[in-house]
PDB file of C-alpha atoms in Angstrom:
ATOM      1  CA  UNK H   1     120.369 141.338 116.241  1.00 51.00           C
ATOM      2  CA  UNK H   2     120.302 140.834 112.638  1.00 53.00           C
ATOM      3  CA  UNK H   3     119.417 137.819 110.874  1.00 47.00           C
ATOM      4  CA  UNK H   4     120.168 137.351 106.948  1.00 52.00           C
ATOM      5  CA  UNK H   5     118.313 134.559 105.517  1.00 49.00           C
ATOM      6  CA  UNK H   6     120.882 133.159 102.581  1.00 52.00           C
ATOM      7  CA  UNK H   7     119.184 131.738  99.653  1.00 59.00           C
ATOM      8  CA  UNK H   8     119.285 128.017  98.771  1.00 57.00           C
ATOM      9  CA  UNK H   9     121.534 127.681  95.762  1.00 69.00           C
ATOM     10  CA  UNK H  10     120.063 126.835  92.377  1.00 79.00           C
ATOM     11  CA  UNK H  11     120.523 123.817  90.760  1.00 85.00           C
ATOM     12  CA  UNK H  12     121.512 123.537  87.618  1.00 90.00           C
ATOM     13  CA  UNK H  13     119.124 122.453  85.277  1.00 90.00           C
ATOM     14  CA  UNK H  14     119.376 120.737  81.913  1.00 93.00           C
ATOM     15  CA  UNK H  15     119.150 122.461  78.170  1.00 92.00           C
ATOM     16  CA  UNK H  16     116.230 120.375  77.354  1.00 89.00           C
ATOM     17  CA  UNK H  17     114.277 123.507  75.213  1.00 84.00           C
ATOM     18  CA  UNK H  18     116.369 125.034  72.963  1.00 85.00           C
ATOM     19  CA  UNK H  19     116.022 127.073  69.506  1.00 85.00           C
ATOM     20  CA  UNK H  20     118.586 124.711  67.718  1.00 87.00           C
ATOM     21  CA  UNK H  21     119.421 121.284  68.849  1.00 88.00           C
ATOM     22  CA  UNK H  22     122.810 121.488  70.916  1.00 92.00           C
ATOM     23  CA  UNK H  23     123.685 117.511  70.485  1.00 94.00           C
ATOM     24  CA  UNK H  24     123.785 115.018  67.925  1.00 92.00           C
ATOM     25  CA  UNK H  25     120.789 112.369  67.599  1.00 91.00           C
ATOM     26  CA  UNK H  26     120.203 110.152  71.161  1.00 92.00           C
ATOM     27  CA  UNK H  27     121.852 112.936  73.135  1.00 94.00           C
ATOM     28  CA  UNK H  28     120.785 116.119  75.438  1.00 94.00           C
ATOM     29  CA  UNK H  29     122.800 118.538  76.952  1.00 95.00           C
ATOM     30  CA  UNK H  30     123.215 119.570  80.205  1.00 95.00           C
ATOM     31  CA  UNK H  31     123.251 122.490  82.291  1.00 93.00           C
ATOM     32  CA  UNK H  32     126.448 123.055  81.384  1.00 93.00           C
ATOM     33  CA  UNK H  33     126.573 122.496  77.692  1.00 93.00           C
ATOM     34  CA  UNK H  34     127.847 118.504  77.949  1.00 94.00           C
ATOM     35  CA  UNK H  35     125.833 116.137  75.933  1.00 95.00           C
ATOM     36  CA  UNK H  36     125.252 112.549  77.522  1.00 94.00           C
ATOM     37  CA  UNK H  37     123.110 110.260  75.819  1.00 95.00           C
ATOM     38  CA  UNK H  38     119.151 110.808  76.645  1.00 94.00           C
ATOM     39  CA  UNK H  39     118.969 107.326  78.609  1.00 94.00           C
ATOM     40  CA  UNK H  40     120.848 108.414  81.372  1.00 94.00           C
ATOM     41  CA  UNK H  41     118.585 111.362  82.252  1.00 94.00           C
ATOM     42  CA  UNK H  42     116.487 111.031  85.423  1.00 93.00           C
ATOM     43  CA  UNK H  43     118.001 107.506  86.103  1.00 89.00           C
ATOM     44  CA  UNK H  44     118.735 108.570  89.883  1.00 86.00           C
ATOM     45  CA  UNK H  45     122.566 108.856  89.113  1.00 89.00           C
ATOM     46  CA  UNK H  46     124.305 112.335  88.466  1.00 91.00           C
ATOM     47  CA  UNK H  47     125.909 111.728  85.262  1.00 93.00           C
ATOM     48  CA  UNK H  48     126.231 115.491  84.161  1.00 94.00           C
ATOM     49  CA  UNK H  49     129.496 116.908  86.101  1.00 93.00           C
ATOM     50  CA  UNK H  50     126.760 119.674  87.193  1.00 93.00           C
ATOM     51  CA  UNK H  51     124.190 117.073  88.334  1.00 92.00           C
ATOM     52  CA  UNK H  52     121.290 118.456  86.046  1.00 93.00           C
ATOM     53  CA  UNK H  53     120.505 115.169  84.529  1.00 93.00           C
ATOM     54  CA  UNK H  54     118.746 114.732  87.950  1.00 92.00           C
ATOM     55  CA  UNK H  55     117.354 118.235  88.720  1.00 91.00           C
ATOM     56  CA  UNK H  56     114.391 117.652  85.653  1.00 89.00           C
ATOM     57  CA  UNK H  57     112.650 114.991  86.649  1.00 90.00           C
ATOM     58  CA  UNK H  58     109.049 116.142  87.270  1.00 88.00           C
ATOM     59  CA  UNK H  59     106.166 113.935  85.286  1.00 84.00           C
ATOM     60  CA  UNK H  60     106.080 116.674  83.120  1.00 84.00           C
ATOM     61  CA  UNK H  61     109.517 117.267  82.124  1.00 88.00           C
ATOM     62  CA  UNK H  62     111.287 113.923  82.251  1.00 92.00           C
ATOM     63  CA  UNK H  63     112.633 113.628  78.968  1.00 92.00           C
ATOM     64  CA  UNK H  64     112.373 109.299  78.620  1.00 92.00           C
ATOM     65  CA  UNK H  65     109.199 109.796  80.435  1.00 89.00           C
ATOM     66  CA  UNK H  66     106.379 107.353  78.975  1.00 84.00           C
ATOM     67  CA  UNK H  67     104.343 109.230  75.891  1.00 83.00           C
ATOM     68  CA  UNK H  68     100.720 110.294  76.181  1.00 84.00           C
ATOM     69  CA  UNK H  69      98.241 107.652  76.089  1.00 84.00           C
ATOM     70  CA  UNK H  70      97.324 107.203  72.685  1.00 87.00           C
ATOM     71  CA  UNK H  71      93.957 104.738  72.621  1.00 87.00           C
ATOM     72  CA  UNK H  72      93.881 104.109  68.832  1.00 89.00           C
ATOM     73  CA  UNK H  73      96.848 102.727  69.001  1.00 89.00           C
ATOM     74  CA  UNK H  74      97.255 100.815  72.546  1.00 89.00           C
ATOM     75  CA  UNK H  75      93.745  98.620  71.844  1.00 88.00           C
ATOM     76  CA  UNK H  76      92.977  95.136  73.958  1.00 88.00           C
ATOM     77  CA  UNK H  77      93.882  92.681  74.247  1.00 88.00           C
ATOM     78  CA  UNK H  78      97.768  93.232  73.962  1.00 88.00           C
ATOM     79  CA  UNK H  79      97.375  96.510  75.318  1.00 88.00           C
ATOM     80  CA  UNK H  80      95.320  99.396  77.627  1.00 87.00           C
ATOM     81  CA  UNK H  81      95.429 103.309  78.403  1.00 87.00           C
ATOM     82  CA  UNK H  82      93.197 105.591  80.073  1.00 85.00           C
ATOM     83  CA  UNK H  83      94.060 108.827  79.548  1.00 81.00           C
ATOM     84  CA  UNK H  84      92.435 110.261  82.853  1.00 80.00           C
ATOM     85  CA  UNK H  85      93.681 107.568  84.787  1.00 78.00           C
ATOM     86  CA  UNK H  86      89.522 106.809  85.582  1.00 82.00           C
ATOM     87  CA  UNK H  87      88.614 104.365  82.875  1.00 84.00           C
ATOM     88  CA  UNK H  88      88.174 100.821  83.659  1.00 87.00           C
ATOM     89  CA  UNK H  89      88.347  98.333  80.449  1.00 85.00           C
ATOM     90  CA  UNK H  90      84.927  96.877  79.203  1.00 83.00           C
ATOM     91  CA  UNK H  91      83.502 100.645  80.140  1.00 83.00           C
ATOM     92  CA  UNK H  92      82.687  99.151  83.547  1.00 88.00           C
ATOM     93  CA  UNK H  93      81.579 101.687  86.306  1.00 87.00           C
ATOM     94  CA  UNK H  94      83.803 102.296  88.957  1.00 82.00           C
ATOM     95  CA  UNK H  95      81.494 101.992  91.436  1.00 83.00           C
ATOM     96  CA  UNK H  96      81.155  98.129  90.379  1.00 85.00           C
ATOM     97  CA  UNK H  97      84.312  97.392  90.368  1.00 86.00           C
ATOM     98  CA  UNK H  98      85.677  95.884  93.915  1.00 82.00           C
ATOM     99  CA  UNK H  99      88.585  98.523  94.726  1.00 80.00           C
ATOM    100  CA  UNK H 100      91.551  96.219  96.099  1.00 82.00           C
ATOM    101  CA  UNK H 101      93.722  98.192  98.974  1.00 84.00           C
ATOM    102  CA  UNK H 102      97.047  96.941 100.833  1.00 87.00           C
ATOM    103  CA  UNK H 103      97.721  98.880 103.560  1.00 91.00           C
ATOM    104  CA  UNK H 104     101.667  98.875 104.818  1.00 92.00           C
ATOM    105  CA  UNK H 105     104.132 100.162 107.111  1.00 94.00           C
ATOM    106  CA  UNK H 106     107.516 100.283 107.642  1.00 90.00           C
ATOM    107  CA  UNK H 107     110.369 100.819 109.964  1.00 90.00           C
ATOM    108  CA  UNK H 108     109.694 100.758 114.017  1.00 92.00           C
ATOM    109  CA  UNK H 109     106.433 100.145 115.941  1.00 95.00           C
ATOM    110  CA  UNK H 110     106.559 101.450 119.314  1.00 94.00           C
ATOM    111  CA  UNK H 111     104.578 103.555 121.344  1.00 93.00           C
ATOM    112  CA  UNK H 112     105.057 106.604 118.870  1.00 92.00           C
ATOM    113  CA  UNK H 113     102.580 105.212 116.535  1.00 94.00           C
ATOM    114  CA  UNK H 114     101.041 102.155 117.449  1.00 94.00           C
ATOM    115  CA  UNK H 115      97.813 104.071 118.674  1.00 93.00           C
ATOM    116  CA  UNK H 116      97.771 105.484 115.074  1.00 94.00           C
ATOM    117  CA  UNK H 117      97.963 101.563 113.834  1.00 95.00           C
ATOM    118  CA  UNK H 118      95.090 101.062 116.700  1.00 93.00           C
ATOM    119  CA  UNK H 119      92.938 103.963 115.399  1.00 93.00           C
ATOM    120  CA  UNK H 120      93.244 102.730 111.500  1.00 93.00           C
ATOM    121  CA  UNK H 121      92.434  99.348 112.532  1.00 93.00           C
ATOM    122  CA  UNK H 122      89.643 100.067 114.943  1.00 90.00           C
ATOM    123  CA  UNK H 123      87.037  97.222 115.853  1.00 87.00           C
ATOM    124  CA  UNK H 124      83.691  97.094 113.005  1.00 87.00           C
ATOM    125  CA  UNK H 125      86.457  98.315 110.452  1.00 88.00           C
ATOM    126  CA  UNK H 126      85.440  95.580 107.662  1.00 88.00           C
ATOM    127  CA  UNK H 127      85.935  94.575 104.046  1.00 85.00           C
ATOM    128  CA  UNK H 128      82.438  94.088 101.887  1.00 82.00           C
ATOM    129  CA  UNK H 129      82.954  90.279 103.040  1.00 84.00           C
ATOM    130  CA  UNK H 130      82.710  90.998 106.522  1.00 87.00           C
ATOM    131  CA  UNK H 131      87.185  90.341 107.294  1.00 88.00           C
ATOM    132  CA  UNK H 132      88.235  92.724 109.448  1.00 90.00           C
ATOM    133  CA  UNK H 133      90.757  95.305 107.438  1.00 90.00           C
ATOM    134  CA  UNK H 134      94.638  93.822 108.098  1.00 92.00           C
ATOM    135  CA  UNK H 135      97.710  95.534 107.353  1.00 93.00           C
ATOM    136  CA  UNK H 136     101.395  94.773 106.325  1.00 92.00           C
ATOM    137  CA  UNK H 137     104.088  95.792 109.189  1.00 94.00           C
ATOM    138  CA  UNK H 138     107.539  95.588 107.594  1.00 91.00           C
ATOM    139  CA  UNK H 139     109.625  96.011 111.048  1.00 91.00           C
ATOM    140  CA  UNK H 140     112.627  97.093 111.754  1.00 89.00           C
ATOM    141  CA  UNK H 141     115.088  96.086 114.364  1.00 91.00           C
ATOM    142  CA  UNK H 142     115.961  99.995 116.302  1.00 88.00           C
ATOM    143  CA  UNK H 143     113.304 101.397 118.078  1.00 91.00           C
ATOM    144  CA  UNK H 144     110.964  98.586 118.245  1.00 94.00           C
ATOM    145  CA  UNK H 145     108.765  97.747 120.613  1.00 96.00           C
ATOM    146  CA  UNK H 146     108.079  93.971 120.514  1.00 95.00           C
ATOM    147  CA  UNK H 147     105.230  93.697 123.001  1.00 95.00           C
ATOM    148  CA  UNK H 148     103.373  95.735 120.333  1.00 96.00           C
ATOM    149  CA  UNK H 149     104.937  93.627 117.274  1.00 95.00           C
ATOM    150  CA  UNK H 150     103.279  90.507 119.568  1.00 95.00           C
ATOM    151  CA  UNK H 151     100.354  92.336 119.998  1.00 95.00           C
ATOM    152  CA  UNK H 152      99.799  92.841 116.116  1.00 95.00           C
ATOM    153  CA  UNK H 153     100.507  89.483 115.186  1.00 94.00           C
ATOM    154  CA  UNK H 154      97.765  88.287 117.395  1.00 94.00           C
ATOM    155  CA  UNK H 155      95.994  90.524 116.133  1.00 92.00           C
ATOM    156  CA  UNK H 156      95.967  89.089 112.853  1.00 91.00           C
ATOM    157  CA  UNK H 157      98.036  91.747 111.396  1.00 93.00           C
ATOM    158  CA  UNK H 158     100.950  90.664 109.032  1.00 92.00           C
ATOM    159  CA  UNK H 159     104.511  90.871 110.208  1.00 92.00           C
ATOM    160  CA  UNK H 160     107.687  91.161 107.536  1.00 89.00           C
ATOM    161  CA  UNK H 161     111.301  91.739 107.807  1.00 86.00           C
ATOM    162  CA  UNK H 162     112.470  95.029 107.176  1.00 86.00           C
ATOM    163  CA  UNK H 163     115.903  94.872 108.089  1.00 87.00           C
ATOM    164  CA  UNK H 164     117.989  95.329 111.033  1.00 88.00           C
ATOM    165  CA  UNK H 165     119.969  98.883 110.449  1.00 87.00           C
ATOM    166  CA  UNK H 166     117.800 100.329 108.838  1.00 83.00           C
ATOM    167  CA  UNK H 167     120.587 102.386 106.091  1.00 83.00           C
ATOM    168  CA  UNK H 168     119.240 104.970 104.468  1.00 78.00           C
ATOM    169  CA  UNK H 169     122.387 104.844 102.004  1.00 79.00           C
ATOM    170  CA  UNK H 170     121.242 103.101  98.581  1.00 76.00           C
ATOM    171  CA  UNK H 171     124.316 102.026  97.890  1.00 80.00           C
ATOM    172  CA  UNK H 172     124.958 100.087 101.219  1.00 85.00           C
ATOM    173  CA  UNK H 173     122.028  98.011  99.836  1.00 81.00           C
ATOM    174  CA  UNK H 174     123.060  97.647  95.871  1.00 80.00           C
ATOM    175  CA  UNK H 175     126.775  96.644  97.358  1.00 84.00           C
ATOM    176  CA  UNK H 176     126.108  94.306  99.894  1.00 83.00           C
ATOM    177  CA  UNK H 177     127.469  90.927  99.698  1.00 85.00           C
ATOM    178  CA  UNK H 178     124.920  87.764 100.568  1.00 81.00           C
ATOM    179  CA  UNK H 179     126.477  87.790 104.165  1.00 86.00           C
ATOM    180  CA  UNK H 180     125.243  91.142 104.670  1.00 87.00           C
ATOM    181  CA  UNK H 181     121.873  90.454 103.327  1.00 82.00           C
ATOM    182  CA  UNK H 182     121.311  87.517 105.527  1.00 81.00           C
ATOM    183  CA  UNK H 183     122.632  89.395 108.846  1.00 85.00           C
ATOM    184  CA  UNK H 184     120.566  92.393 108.248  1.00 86.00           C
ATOM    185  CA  UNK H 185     116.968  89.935 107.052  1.00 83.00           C
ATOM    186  CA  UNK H 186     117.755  86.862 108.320  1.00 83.00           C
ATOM    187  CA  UNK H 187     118.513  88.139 111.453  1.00 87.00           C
ATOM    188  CA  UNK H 188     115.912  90.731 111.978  1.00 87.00           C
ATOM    189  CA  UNK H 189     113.153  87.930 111.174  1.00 87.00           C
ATOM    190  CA  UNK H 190     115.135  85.735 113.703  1.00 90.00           C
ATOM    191  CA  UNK H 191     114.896  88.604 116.347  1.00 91.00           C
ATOM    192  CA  UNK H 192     111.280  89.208 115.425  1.00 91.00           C
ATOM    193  CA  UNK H 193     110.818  85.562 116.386  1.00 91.00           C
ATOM    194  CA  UNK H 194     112.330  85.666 119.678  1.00 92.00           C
ATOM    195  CA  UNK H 195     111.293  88.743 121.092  1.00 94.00           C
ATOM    196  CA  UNK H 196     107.166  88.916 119.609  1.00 93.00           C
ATOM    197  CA  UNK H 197     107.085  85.203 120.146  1.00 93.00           C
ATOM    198  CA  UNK H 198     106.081  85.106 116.565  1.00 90.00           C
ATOM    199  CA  UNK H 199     106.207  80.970 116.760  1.00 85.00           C
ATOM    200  CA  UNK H 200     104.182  80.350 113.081  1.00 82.00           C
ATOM    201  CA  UNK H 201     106.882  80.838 110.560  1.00 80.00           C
ATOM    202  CA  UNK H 202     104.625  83.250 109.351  1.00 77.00           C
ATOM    203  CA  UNK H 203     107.186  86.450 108.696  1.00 77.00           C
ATOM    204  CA  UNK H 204     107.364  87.213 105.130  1.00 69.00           C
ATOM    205  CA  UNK H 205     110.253  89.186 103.207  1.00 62.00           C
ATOM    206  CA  UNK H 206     109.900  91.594 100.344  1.00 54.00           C
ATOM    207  CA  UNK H 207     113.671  91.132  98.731  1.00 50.00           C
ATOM    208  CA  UNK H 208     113.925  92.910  95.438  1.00 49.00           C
ATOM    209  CA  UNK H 209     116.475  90.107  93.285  1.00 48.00           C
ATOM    210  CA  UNK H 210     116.916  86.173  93.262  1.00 49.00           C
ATOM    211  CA  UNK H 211     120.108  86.707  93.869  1.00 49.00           C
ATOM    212  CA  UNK H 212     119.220  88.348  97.780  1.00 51.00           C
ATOM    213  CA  UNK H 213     115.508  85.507  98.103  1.00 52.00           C
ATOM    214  CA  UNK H 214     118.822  82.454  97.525  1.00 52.00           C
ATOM    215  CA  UNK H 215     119.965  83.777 101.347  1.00 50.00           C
ATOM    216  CA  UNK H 216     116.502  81.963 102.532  1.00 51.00           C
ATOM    217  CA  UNK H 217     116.751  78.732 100.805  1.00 50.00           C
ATOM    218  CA  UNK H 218     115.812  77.392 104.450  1.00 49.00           C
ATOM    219  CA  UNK H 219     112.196  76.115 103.683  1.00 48.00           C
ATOM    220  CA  UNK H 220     110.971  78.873 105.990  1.00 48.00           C
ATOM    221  CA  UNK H 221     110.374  82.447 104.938  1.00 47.00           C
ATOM    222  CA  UNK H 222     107.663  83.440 102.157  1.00 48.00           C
ATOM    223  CA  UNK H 223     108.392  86.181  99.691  1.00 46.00           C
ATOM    224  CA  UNK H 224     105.643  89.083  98.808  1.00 47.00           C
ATOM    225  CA  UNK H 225     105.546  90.399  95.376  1.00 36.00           C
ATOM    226  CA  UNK H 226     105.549  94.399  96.380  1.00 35.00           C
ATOM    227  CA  UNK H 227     108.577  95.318  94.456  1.00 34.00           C
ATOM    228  CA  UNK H 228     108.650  96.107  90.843  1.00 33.00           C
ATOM    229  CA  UNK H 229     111.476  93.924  89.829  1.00 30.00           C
ATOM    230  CA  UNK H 230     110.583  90.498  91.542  1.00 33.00           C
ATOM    231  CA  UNK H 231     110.693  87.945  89.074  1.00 34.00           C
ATOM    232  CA  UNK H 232     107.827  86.161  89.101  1.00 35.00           C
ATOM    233  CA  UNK H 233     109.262  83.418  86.378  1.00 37.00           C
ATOM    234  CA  UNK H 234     109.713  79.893  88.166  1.00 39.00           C
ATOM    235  CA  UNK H 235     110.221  81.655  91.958  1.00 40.00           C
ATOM    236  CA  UNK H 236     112.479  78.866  94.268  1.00 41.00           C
ATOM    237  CA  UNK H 237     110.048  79.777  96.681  1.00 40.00           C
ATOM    238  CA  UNK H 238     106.310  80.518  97.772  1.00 41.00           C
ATOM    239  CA  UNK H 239     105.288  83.906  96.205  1.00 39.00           C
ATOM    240  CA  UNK H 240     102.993  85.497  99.232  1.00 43.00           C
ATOM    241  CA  UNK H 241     100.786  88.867  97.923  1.00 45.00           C
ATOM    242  CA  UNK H 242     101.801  90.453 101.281  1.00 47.00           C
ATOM    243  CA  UNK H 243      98.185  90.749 102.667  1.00 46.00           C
ATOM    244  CA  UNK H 244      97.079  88.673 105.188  1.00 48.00           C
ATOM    245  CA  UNK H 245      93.807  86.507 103.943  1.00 46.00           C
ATOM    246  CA  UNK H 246      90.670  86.132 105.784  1.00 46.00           C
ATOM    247  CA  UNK H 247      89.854  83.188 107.631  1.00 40.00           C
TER     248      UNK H 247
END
């Protein structure tokens, strides 16, 4: 029998390096000769009609990517660049500097993984202080096991909502209405709740926009900082930092 192996087609890529400049000032052209404007490059959206606004995105070749670190000119205390990644400001040494780590999970905890959770977590694991290392399970309502959820919480472990379908589809997210927000993390806390007899109000919710944290105006759910665009001006509501603290 024979077997052809087809090759994956290319994608088209944009005409970022080229002899003489194919588009006015603010522009760049794509794969296919069409200028767009330079912003809309590696934004996550396919703006060129051949998609290679999105097909050049690599740290390297991002064209609105952030410049090099340039130290004489970002200075403390409005500003600070290290351009290894390795320097700590007031030339401290790493290796006196306490190294803070969140550890956190999402989607289902059943019996696929929670030995992995048990093995991470394993008794005479301990900070410097002598807390036991905790960790951040944002669950999910389908394939959960709720015995183990139960078995987490007790364990001093912390529990957040995550959602009840799980979509994988941004735009179900960016679309959805208040209603749908409050079915799918309202609801999965609620089920949390019930079926790990999680009894503390204790369930926290990472929600990326007021607009979604106004669906818990109920006195009851905290709200973790993880995401990048949480407002952190005036929040309605307790801002949690999504670790658990020691006792």
């Amino acid at each position: 029998m024979l077997v052809l192996f087809l090759p994956e087609p290319r994608l088209a890529t944009p005409l970022l390096a080229t002899d003489e400049p194919l588009c006015e000032t603010g522009k760049l052209a794509c794969g296919n000769g069409d200028c767009i404007e330079k912003e809309l490059f590696c934004n996550g959206l396919p703006d060129c009609s051949d998609g290679s606004d999105e097909n050049a995105c690599t740290v390297d070749r991002d064209p609105n990517r952030a410049p090099p670190c340039d130290q004489t000119q970002c200075v403390l205390p409005d500003c600070f660049c290290s351009p290894d990644g390795t320097q700590i400001p007031g030339r401290l040494e790493p290796s006196s500097v306490p190294q803070m780590i969140t550890i956190t999970f999402d989607d289902a905890v059943n019996n696929n993984n929670i030995i992995v959770y048990e093995r991470i977590f394993k008794e005479g694991r301990n900070n410097p202080n002598g807390c036991s290392a905790k960790g951040t399970f944002f669950v999910s309502h389908k394939y959960t096991n709720y015995s183990a959820v139960q078995e987490l919480h007790r364990k001093g472990h912390e529990i957040a909502a995550h959602s009840i379908t799980h979509r994988n589809l941004e735009k179900y997210w960016t679309d959805a209405s208040l209603d749908t927000w409050a079915k799918e993390m309202a609801g999965v806390r609620l089920i949390l709740e019930r079926f790990a007899n999680i009894t503390d109000n204790s369930i926290v919710a990472a929600l990326e926009s007021r607009r979604q944290r106004s669906i818990f105006h109920d006195g009851r759910t905290s709200f973790c900082t993880i995401l990048p665009s949480t407002s952190l001006s005036n929040p309605p509501l307790a801002i949690h930092p999504c670790t658990s603290e020691c006792p």
